[in-house]
PDB file of C-alpha atoms in Angstrom:
ATOM      1  CA  MET A   1       0.100   0.087   0.023  1.00  0.00           C
ATOM      2  CA  THR A   2       1.587   3.482  -1.013  1.00  0.00           C
ATOM      3  CA  THR A   3       0.760   5.876   1.777  1.00  0.00           C
ATOM      4  CA  LEU A   4       0.971   9.672   1.563  1.00  0.00           C
ATOM      5  CA  GLN A   5       4.384   9.600   3.299  1.00  0.00           C
ATOM      6  CA  ALA A   6       5.921   6.868   0.807  1.00  0.00           C
ATOM      7  CA  SER A   7       4.353   7.815  -2.429  1.00  0.00           C
ATOM      8  CA  ASP A   8       6.575   8.651  -5.366  1.00  0.00           C
ATOM      9  CA  THR A   9       3.837  10.206  -7.342  1.00  0.00           C
ATOM     10  CA  PRO A  10       1.652  13.191  -6.388  1.00  0.00           C
ATOM     11  CA  LEU A  11      -1.785  12.227  -4.845  1.00  0.00           C
ATOM     12  CA  LEU A  12      -5.024  14.023  -5.080  1.00  0.00           C
ATOM     13  CA  TRP A  13      -7.152  14.045  -2.063  1.00  0.00           C
ATOM     14  CA  LEU A  14     -10.690  15.254  -2.177  1.00  0.00           C
ATOM     15  CA  ASP A  15     -13.274  16.424   0.436  1.00  0.00           C
ATOM     16  CA  ASP A  16     -16.521  15.851  -1.726  1.00  0.00           C
ATOM     17  CA  ALA A  17     -18.969  15.045   0.911  1.00  0.00           C
ATOM     18  CA  ALA A  18     -21.235  17.974   0.437  1.00  0.00           C
ATOM     19  CA  TYR A  19     -20.857  18.104  -3.106  1.00  0.00           C
ATOM     20  CA  THR A  20     -21.549  14.446  -3.975  1.00  0.00           C
ATOM     21  CA  GLU A  21     -24.514  14.252  -1.392  1.00  0.00           C
ATOM     22  CA  ARG A  22     -26.227  16.924  -3.568  1.00  0.00           C
ATOM     23  CA  LEU A  23     -25.203  15.357  -6.867  1.00  0.00           C
ATOM     24  CA  LEU A  24     -25.547  11.706  -6.218  1.00  0.00           C
ATOM     25  CA  ALA A  25     -27.655  11.131  -2.995  1.00  0.00           C
ATOM     26  CA  ASN A  26     -30.430  13.456  -3.331  1.00  0.00           C
ATOM     27  CA  GLY A  27     -29.399  15.345  -0.199  1.00  0.00           C
ATOM     28  CA  HIS A  28     -29.149  12.192   1.991  1.00  0.00           C
ATOM     29  CA  THR A  29     -25.730  10.406   2.179  1.00  0.00           C
ATOM     30  CA  PRO A  30     -26.395   6.767   3.544  1.00  0.00           C
ATOM     31  CA  TRP A  31     -24.189   7.397   6.560  1.00  0.00           C
ATOM     32  CA  LEU A  32     -26.080   4.694   8.799  1.00  0.00           C
ATOM     33  CA  ASP A  33     -26.157   1.833   6.084  1.00  0.00           C
ATOM     34  CA  SER A  34     -22.680   0.158   5.659  1.00  0.00           C
ATOM     35  CA  GLY A  35     -23.430  -1.567   2.452  1.00  0.00           C
ATOM     36  CA  GLU A  36     -25.239   1.432   0.892  1.00  0.00           C
ATOM     37  CA  TYR A  37     -22.381   3.833   1.853  1.00  0.00           C
ATOM     38  CA  VAL A  38     -19.806   1.513   0.255  1.00  0.00           C
ATOM     39  CA  ALA A  39     -21.797   1.280  -2.849  1.00  0.00           C
ATOM     40  CA  TYR A  40     -22.321   4.949  -2.873  1.00  0.00           C
ATOM     41  CA  ARG A  41     -18.590   5.704  -2.342  1.00  0.00           C
ATOM     42  CA  ARG A  42     -17.820   3.265  -5.429  1.00  0.00           C
ATOM     43  CA  LYS A  43     -20.138   5.438  -7.565  1.00  0.00           C
ATOM     44  CA  VAL A  44     -18.345   8.794  -6.370  1.00  0.00           C
ATOM     45  CA  GLN A  45     -14.994   7.176  -7.128  1.00  0.00           C
ATOM     46  CA  GLY A  46     -16.161   6.267 -10.592  1.00  0.00           C
ATOM     47  CA  LEU A  47     -16.972   9.971 -11.092  1.00  0.00           C
ATOM     48  CA  LEU A  48     -14.195  11.941  -9.369  1.00  0.00           C
ATOM     49  CA  ALA A  49     -11.411   9.364  -9.240  1.00  0.00           C
ATOM     50  CA  ALA A  50      -9.440  10.688  -6.204  1.00  0.00           C
ATOM     51  CA  ASP A  51      -6.322   9.001  -5.122  1.00  0.00           C
ATOM     52  CA  VAL A  52      -7.061   8.698  -1.389  1.00  0.00           C
ATOM     53  CA  ARG A  53     -10.145   7.245   0.135  1.00  0.00           C
ATOM     54  CA  ALA A  54     -10.722   9.520   3.036  1.00  0.00           C
ATOM     55  CA  VAL A  55     -13.586   8.621   5.382  1.00  0.00           C
ATOM     56  CA  PRO A  56     -15.174  11.730   7.429  1.00  0.00           C
ATOM     57  CA  LEU A  57     -15.698  10.368  10.596  1.00  0.00           C
ATOM     58  CA  THR A  58     -17.137  13.846  11.726  1.00  0.00           C
ATOM     59  CA  ASP A  59     -20.054  13.395   9.349  1.00  0.00           C
ATOM     60  CA  PHE A  60     -20.605   9.734  10.478  1.00  0.00           C
ATOM     61  CA  LEU A  61     -20.647  10.869  14.244  1.00  0.00           C
ATOM     62  CA  ARG A  62     -23.046  13.720  13.371  1.00  0.00           C
ATOM     63  CA  ALA A  63     -25.463  11.441  11.613  1.00  0.00           C
ATOM     64  CA  TRP A  64     -25.172   8.726  14.460  1.00  0.00           C
ATOM     65  CA  ALA A  65     -26.140  11.209  17.009  1.00  0.00           C
ATOM     66  CA  LYS A  66     -29.104  12.769  15.063  1.00  0.00           C
ATOM     67  CA  SER A  67     -30.576   9.225  14.865  1.00  0.00           C
ATOM     68  CA  HIS A  68     -29.911   8.233  18.391  1.00  0.00           C
ATOM     69  CA  GLU A  69     -31.561  10.499  20.850  1.00  0.00           C
ATOM     70  CA  ALA A  70     -31.001   8.074  23.774  1.00  0.00           C
ATOM     71  CA  LEU A  71     -27.211   8.594  23.118  1.00  0.00           C
ATOM     72  CA  VAL A  72     -27.392  12.274  22.796  1.00  0.00           C
ATOM     73  CA  SER A  73     -29.649  12.527  26.139  1.00  0.00           C
ATOM     74  CA  SER A  74     -26.661  10.481  27.802  1.00  0.00           C
ATOM     75  CA  MET A  75     -24.171  12.790  26.314  1.00  0.00           C
ATOM     76  CA  ALA A  76     -25.885  15.641  27.998  1.00  0.00           C
ATOM     77  CA  ALA A  77     -26.392  14.068  31.367  1.00  0.00           C
ATOM     78  CA  LYS A  78     -23.378  15.732  33.033  1.00  0.00           C
ATOM     79  CA  SER A  79     -21.888  19.196  32.689  1.00  0.00           C
ATOM     80  CA  ARG A  80     -18.116  18.117  32.679  1.00  0.00           C
ATOM     81  CA  PRO A  81     -16.482  19.299  29.284  1.00  0.00           C
ATOM     82  CA  VAL A  82     -15.207  16.004  28.151  1.00  0.00           C
ATOM     83  CA  PHE A  83     -18.402  14.005  29.259  1.00  0.00           C
ATOM     84  CA  PRO A  84     -20.124  14.237  25.960  1.00  0.00           C
ATOM     85  CA  ALA A  85     -17.054  13.156  23.805  1.00  0.00           C
ATOM     86  CA  ARG A  86     -16.502  10.421  26.382  1.00  0.00           C
ATOM     87  CA  THR A  87     -19.931   8.958  26.183  1.00  0.00           C
ATOM     88  CA  LEU A  88     -20.080   9.191  22.331  1.00  0.00           C
ATOM     89  CA  LEU A  89     -16.823   7.463  21.583  1.00  0.00           C
ATOM     90  CA  ALA A  90     -17.563   4.843  23.912  1.00  0.00           C
ATOM     91  CA  ASP A  91     -20.851   3.869  22.118  1.00  0.00           C
ATOM     92  CA  ASP A  92     -20.440   0.095  21.161  1.00  0.00           C
ATOM     93  CA  ALA A  93     -22.947   0.233  18.381  1.00  0.00           C
ATOM     94  CA  LEU A  94     -21.218   3.141  16.711  1.00  0.00           C
ATOM     95  CA  ARG A  95     -17.985   1.556  16.991  1.00  0.00           C
ATOM     96  CA  ALA A  96     -19.478  -1.765  15.305  1.00  0.00           C
ATOM     97  CA  HIS A  97     -21.045   0.174  12.534  1.00  0.00           C
ATOM     98  CA  LEU A  98     -17.960   1.955  11.733  1.00  0.00           C
ATOM     99  CA  VAL A  99     -15.838  -1.123  11.723  1.00  0.00           C
ATOM    100  CA  GLU A 100     -18.297  -2.673   9.311  1.00  0.00           C
ATOM    101  CA  THR A 101     -18.080   0.381   7.160  1.00  0.00           C
ATOM    102  CA  LEU A 102     -14.319   0.584   7.127  1.00  0.00           C
ATOM    103  CA  ALA A 103     -13.792  -2.988   6.261  1.00  0.00           C
ATOM    104  CA  GLY A 104     -16.335  -2.744   3.354  1.00  0.00           C
ATOM    105  CA  LEU A 105     -14.338   0.296   2.074  1.00  0.00           C
ATOM    106  CA  ARG A 106     -11.003  -1.510   2.528  1.00  0.00           C
ATOM    107  CA  SER A 107     -12.339  -4.390   0.538  1.00  0.00           C
ATOM    108  CA  ALA A 108     -13.844  -2.108  -2.274  1.00  0.00           C
ATOM    109  CA  PHE A 109     -10.688   0.002  -2.445  1.00  0.00           C
ATOM    110  CA  ALA A 110      -7.822  -2.418  -1.767  1.00  0.00           C
ATOM    111  CA  ASP A 111      -5.150  -0.344  -3.762  1.00  0.00           C
ATOM    112  CA  ALA A 112      -5.691   3.131  -2.365  1.00  0.00           C
ATOM    113  CA  PRO A 113      -4.854   4.927   0.901  1.00  0.00           C
ATOM    114  CA  LEU A 114      -7.626   4.732   3.423  1.00  0.00           C
ATOM    115  CA  VAL A 115      -7.587   7.718   5.742  1.00  0.00           C
ATOM    116  CA  LEU A 116      -9.575   8.178   8.867  1.00  0.00           C
ATOM    117  CA  ALA A 117     -10.668  11.872   9.134  1.00  0.00           C
ATOM    118  CA  LEU A 118     -11.770  13.172  12.471  1.00  0.00           C
ATOM    119  CA  PRO A 119     -11.607  16.260  14.933  1.00  0.00           C
ATOM    120  CA  SER A 120      -8.539  16.440  16.748  1.00  0.00           C
ATOM    121  CA  PRO A 121      -8.602  15.861  20.591  1.00  0.00           C
ATOM    122  CA  CYS A 122      -8.808  19.582  21.242  1.00  0.00           C
ATOM    123  CA  ALA A 123     -11.639  20.015  18.538  1.00  0.00           C
ATOM    124  CA  MET A 124     -13.518  16.783  19.587  1.00  0.00           C
ATOM    125  CA  VAL A 125     -14.384  18.270  22.923  1.00  0.00           C
ATOM    126  CA  ARG A 126     -16.341  21.131  21.469  1.00  0.00           C
ATOM    127  CA  PHE A 127     -17.727  19.143  18.598  1.00  0.00           C
ATOM    128  CA  ALA A 128     -19.213  16.414  21.040  1.00  0.00           C
ATOM    129  CA  TRP A 129     -20.391  19.211  23.394  1.00  0.00           C
ATOM    130  CA  GLN A 130     -22.375  20.906  20.623  1.00  0.00           C
ATOM    131  CA  LEU A 131     -23.880  17.710  19.629  1.00  0.00           C
ATOM    132  CA  ALA A 132     -25.042  17.272  23.138  1.00  0.00           C
ATOM    133  CA  PHE A 133     -26.195  20.898  23.911  1.00  0.00           C
ATOM    134  CA  GLY A 134     -26.726  22.608  20.522  1.00  0.00           C
ATOM    135  CA  GLU A 135     -24.694  23.963  17.924  1.00  0.00           C
ATOM    136  CA  ASN A 136     -24.233  27.352  19.556  1.00  0.00           C
ATOM    137  CA  ALA A 137     -23.310  25.891  22.909  1.00  0.00           C
ATOM    138  CA  GLU A 138     -20.058  27.122  24.293  1.00  0.00           C
ATOM    139  CA  VAL A 139     -17.355  25.156  26.271  1.00  0.00           C
ATOM    140  CA  GLU A 140     -13.889  26.147  27.460  1.00  0.00           C
ATOM    141  CA  VAL A 141     -11.118  23.667  26.299  1.00  0.00           C
ATOM    142  CA  GLY A 142      -7.645  23.771  27.771  1.00  0.00           C
ATOM    143  CA  GLY A 143      -4.932  21.403  28.276  1.00  0.00           C
ATOM    144  CA  ASP A 144      -6.582  19.229  30.797  1.00  0.00           C
ATOM    145  CA  GLU A 145      -9.737  18.672  28.710  1.00  0.00           C
ATOM    146  CA  THR A 146      -7.734  18.230  25.480  1.00  0.00           C
ATOM    147  CA  ASP A 147      -5.391  15.520  27.181  1.00  0.00           C
ATOM    148  CA  SER A 148      -8.417  13.791  28.748  1.00  0.00           C
ATOM    149  CA  CYS A 149     -10.230  13.476  25.463  1.00  0.00           C
ATOM    150  CA  ALA A 150      -7.111  12.219  23.610  1.00  0.00           C
ATOM    151  CA  VAL A 151      -7.351   9.175  26.006  1.00  0.00           C
ATOM    152  CA  TYR A 152     -10.774   8.464  25.062  1.00  0.00           C
ATOM    153  CA  LEU A 153     -10.274   8.975  21.462  1.00  0.00           C
ATOM    154  CA  ALA A 154      -7.106   6.713  21.411  1.00  0.00           C
ATOM    155  CA  GLU A 155      -9.366   4.127  22.879  1.00  0.00           C
ATOM    156  CA  PHE A 156     -11.982   4.490  20.389  1.00  0.00           C
ATOM    157  CA  LEU A 157      -9.324   4.292  17.549  1.00  0.00           C
ATOM    158  CA  ARG A 158      -8.266   0.950  18.831  1.00  0.00           C
ATOM    159  CA  SER A 159     -11.388  -0.434  17.614  1.00  0.00           C
ATOM    160  CA  PHE A 160     -10.008   0.041  13.914  1.00  0.00           C
ATOM    161  CA  GLU A 161      -6.988  -2.091  14.405  1.00  0.00           C
ATOM    162  CA  SER A 162      -7.755  -4.764  11.951  1.00  0.00           C
ATOM    163  CA  VAL A 163      -9.721  -3.032   9.120  1.00  0.00           C
ATOM    164  CA  GLY A 164      -6.885  -1.790   7.087  1.00  0.00           C
ATOM    165  CA  VAL A 165      -6.517   1.906   7.982  1.00  0.00           C
ATOM    166  CA  ASP A 166      -3.464   3.378   6.372  1.00  0.00           C
ATOM    167  CA  ALA A 167      -3.594   6.853   7.860  1.00  0.00           C
ATOM    168  CA  LEU A 168      -5.279   9.147  10.378  1.00  0.00           C
ATOM    169  CA  LEU A 169      -6.116  12.896   9.752  1.00  0.00           C
ATOM    170  CA  LEU A 170      -6.668  15.022  12.874  1.00  0.00           C
ATOM    171  CA  GLU A 171      -8.825  18.122  11.851  1.00  0.00           C
ATOM    172  CA  GLU A 172      -8.249  21.257  13.875  1.00  0.00           C
ATOM    173  CA  ALA A 173     -11.243  23.558  14.245  1.00  0.00           C
ATOM    174  CA  THR A 174     -11.447  27.077  12.318  1.00  0.00           C
ATOM    175  CA  GLY A 175     -10.318  29.598  14.842  1.00  0.00           C
ATOM    176  CA  ALA A 176      -8.272  27.425  16.833  1.00  0.00           C
ATOM    177  CA  GLY A 177      -4.902  28.607  18.172  1.00  0.00           C
ATOM    178  CA  PRO A 178      -1.640  27.746  16.863  1.00  0.00           C
ATOM    179  CA  VAL A 179      -0.651  24.005  16.909  1.00  0.00           C
ATOM    180  CA  THR A 180       2.300  24.094  19.195  1.00  0.00           C
ATOM    181  CA  ALA A 181       4.649  21.243  20.438  1.00  0.00           C
ATOM    182  CA  GLU A 182       2.778  21.367  23.755  1.00  0.00           C
ATOM    183  CA  ARG A 183      -0.477  20.807  21.997  1.00  0.00           C
ATOM    184  CA  LEU A 184       0.913  17.739  20.231  1.00  0.00           C
ATOM    185  CA  ASP A 185       2.027  16.373  23.580  1.00  0.00           C
ATOM    186  CA  TRP A 186      -1.793  16.499  24.734  1.00  0.00           C
ATOM    187  CA  TYR A 187      -2.471  14.587  21.719  1.00  0.00           C
ATOM    188  CA  GLN A 188       0.249  11.854  22.608  1.00  0.00           C
ATOM    189  CA  PRO A 189      -2.251   8.883  23.449  1.00  0.00           C
ATOM    190  CA  VAL A 190      -3.672   9.349  19.967  1.00  0.00           C
ATOM    191  CA  LEU A 191      -0.205   9.579  18.344  1.00  0.00           C
ATOM    192  CA  ASN A 192       0.823   6.468  20.324  1.00  0.00           C
ATOM    193  CA  VAL A 193      -1.972   4.371  18.829  1.00  0.00           C
ATOM    194  CA  ALA A 194      -1.334   5.562  15.321  1.00  0.00           C
ATOM    195  CA  ARG A 195       2.330   4.585  15.696  1.00  0.00           C
ATOM    196  CA  HIS A 196       1.565   1.164  17.184  1.00  0.00           C
ATOM    197  CA  TYR A 197      -0.677   0.425  14.222  1.00  0.00           C
ATOM    198  CA  ARG A 198       1.886   1.960  11.815  1.00  0.00           C
ATOM    199  CA  TRP A 199      -0.635   4.428  10.477  1.00  0.00           C
ATOM    200  CA  ASP A 200       0.733   7.640   9.039  1.00  0.00           C
ATOM    201  CA  ILE A 201      -0.567  10.525  11.150  1.00  0.00           C
ATOM    202  CA  GLY A 202      -1.323  14.149   9.938  1.00  0.00           C
ATOM    203  CA  ILE A 203      -3.150  17.279  10.852  1.00  0.00           C
ATOM    204  CA  GLN A 204      -5.218  19.450   8.889  1.00  0.00           C
ATOM    205  CA  LEU A 205      -4.875  23.345   9.507  1.00  0.00           C
ATOM    206  CA  PRO A 206      -7.753  25.317   8.367  1.00  0.00           C
ATOM    207  CA  ALA A 207      -7.030  28.990   6.961  1.00  0.00           C
ATOM    208  CA  GLY A 208      -5.955  31.258   9.782  1.00  0.00           C
ATOM    209  CA  VAL A 209      -4.579  28.176  11.917  1.00  0.00           C
ATOM    210  CA  ASP A 210      -0.758  28.380  12.243  1.00  0.00           C
ATOM    211  CA  ALA A 211       1.843  25.948  13.549  1.00  0.00           C
ATOM    212  CA  GLU A 212       5.257  25.668  14.710  1.00  0.00           C
ATOM    213  CA  ASP A 213       8.179  24.600  12.653  1.00  0.00           C
ATOM    214  CA  GLY A 214       9.499  21.077  13.238  1.00  0.00           C
ATOM    215  CA  LEU A 215       6.349  19.045  13.708  1.00  0.00           C
ATOM    216  CA  SER A 216       8.354  16.029  13.806  1.00  0.00           C
ATOM    217  CA  ALA A 217       5.655  13.889  15.572  1.00  0.00           C
ATOM    218  CA  LEU A 218       3.472  13.974  12.347  1.00  0.00           C
ATOM    219  CA  SER A 219       3.828  12.267   9.046  1.00  0.00           C
ATOM    220  CA  PHE A 220       2.101  15.008   6.960  1.00  0.00           C
ATOM    221  CA  VAL A 221       0.247  18.296   7.337  1.00  0.00           C
ATOM    222  CA  VAL A 222      -2.488  19.380   5.141  1.00  0.00           C
ATOM    223  CA  GLY A 223      -2.351  23.258   4.846  1.00  0.00           C
ATOM    224  CA  ALA A 224      -1.323  26.309   2.825  1.00  0.00           C
ATOM    225  CA  GLN A 225       2.174  25.991   3.519  1.00  0.00           C
ATOM    226  CA  ALA A 226       4.836  23.257   4.342  1.00  0.00           C
ATOM    227  CA  TRP A 227       6.293  22.508   7.703  1.00  0.00           C
ATOM    228  CA  GLU A 228       9.614  20.974   8.593  1.00  0.00           C
ATOM    229  CA  GLY A 229       9.730  17.364   9.208  1.00  0.00           C
ATOM    230  CA  ALA A 230       6.427  16.481   7.621  1.00  0.00           C
ATOM    231  CA  VAL A 231       5.075  15.749   4.085  1.00  0.00           C
ATOM    232  CA  HIS A 232       3.239  18.745   2.884  1.00  0.00           C
ATOM    233  CA  VAL A 233      -0.099  18.130   1.314  1.00  0.00           C
ATOM    234  CA  VAL A 234      -1.198  21.488  -0.235  1.00  0.00           C
ATOM    235  CA  ARG A 235      -4.632  22.788   0.393  1.00  0.00           C
ATOM    236  CA  VAL A 236      -6.065  24.061  -2.912  1.00  0.00           C
ATOM    237  CA  PRO A 237      -7.650  27.479  -2.165  1.00  0.00           C
ATOM    238  CA  GLU A 238     -11.475  28.130  -2.711  1.00  0.00           C
ATOM    239  CA  ARG A 239     -10.796  30.555  -5.444  1.00  0.00           C
ATOM    240  CA  PHE A 240      -9.400  27.942  -7.731  1.00  0.00           C
ATOM    241  CA  TRP A 241     -12.774  26.612  -8.381  1.00  0.00           C
ATOM    242  CA  GLU A 242     -13.683  29.805 -10.007  1.00  0.00           C
ATOM    243  CA  THR A 243     -10.612  30.921 -11.729  1.00  0.00           C
ATOM    244  CA  GLY A 244      -9.012  27.426 -12.573  1.00  0.00           C
ATOM    245  CA  THR A 245      -5.665  28.800 -11.637  1.00  0.00           C
ATOM    246  CA  LEU A 246      -3.132  27.632  -9.078  1.00  0.00           C
ATOM    247  CA  GLU A 247      -0.584  29.961  -7.827  1.00  0.00           C
ATOM    248  CA  ASN A 248       2.896  28.700  -6.964  1.00  0.00           C
ATOM    249  CA  ALA A 249       1.963  25.435  -8.253  1.00  0.00           C
ATOM    250  CA  ARG A 250       4.924  22.912  -8.414  1.00  0.00           C
ATOM    251  CA  ASP A 251       5.137  19.455 -10.011  1.00  0.00           C
ATOM    252  CA  GLY A 252       4.858  16.556  -7.529  1.00  0.00           C
ATOM    253  CA  GLN A 253       2.863  17.966  -4.750  1.00  0.00           C
ATOM    254  CA  HIS A 254       0.210  16.040  -3.124  1.00  0.00           C
ATOM    255  CA  ARG A 255      -3.125  18.113  -3.147  1.00  0.00           C
ATOM    256  CA  PHE A 256      -6.131  18.325  -0.892  1.00  0.00           C
ATOM    257  CA  ALA A 257      -9.276  20.114  -2.304  1.00  0.00           C
ATOM    258  CA  THR A 258     -12.623  20.678  -1.068  1.00  0.00           C
ATOM    259  CA  VAL A 259     -15.158  20.453  -3.861  1.00  0.00           C
ATOM    260  CA  PRO A 260     -17.631  23.425  -3.558  1.00  0.00           C
ATOM    261  CA  PRO A 261     -20.966  22.003  -2.521  1.00  0.00           C
ATOM    262  CA  ASP A 262     -22.800  24.013  -5.279  1.00  0.00           C
ATOM    263  CA  GLY A 263     -20.209  23.126  -7.907  1.00  0.00           C
ATOM    264  CA  VAL A 264     -21.310  22.681 -11.638  1.00  0.00           C
ATOM    265  CA  PRO A 265     -20.514  19.095 -12.500  1.00  0.00           C
ATOM    266  CA  GLU A 266     -18.663  19.978 -15.939  1.00  0.00           C
ATOM    267  CA  THR A 267     -16.655  22.731 -14.179  1.00  0.00           C
ATOM    268  CA  VAL A 268     -15.758  20.451 -11.277  1.00  0.00           C
ATOM    269  CA  LEU A 269     -14.420  17.871 -13.710  1.00  0.00           C
ATOM    270  CA  GLU A 270     -12.445  20.430 -15.735  1.00  0.00           C
ATOM    271  CA  ARG A 271     -10.881  21.715 -12.402  1.00  0.00           C
ATOM    272  CA  LEU A 272     -10.008  18.135 -11.255  1.00  0.00           C
ATOM    273  CA  SER A 273      -8.377  17.452 -14.593  1.00  0.00           C
ATOM    274  CA  ALA A 274      -6.292  20.599 -14.109  1.00  0.00           C
ATOM    275  CA  LEU A 275      -5.241  19.614 -10.649  1.00  0.00           C
ATOM    276  CA  ARG A 276      -3.915  16.374 -12.095  1.00  0.00           C
ATOM    277  CA  GLY A 277      -2.135  17.996 -14.892  1.00  0.00           C
ATOM    278  CA  ASN A 278      -0.257  20.915 -13.059  1.00  0.00           C
TER     279      ASN A 278
END
């Protein structure tokens, strides 16, 4: 299996969830049916032909919570900041569903990198809190909360030991503070699990979120600029989908692109061809 870290050729990684849900799923991605989801992703791959098979666990978790009211009530039973995340990640039925889905995806796409994309421990605290208490609910997240959530997240990830995952992407939230060496120390339980299973591990930095140089604990970074010690996956700017022009493009770059939800299919295919050709 060629991973991001080992690949000799540039890989195109797409976040197409919102676009393909509108185009191919009538606004309803089958998150809760493993067989239907795998079949759906086969259809998506036939259309867009991405090089990386990324599984957006954030969307799975949101759909699962929406359809399991008793679980959400349990998540909201206590007001400790990490309690909603702990309760969500410990749900056995959720884990079993994801194991089945991931195994199906691994079987369907045996020759492509399979990446789990989910909120970082810092972002997961707030994400689960808002699932439990509402999307506008606020919670303070510091080092203690992040470190505690990393322990629960690491235990959650152990469920996927045998399904053939190749990499883990930790998604930082928009507006988060800089990713520092200290924050990565808080993430250590998650990093340890990834290393133990020999997964590549990376982080996605949204626009406006910075990081320190020398992020040697990571295999790759998805962002606007490169960081010493990690493979750079270039985040394609939103304006590319309008202009079709990539500034400062270089051969051999891995690229991460979010397909606009309202994209015109013919234009999207033209832009994807340009991304592969530049």
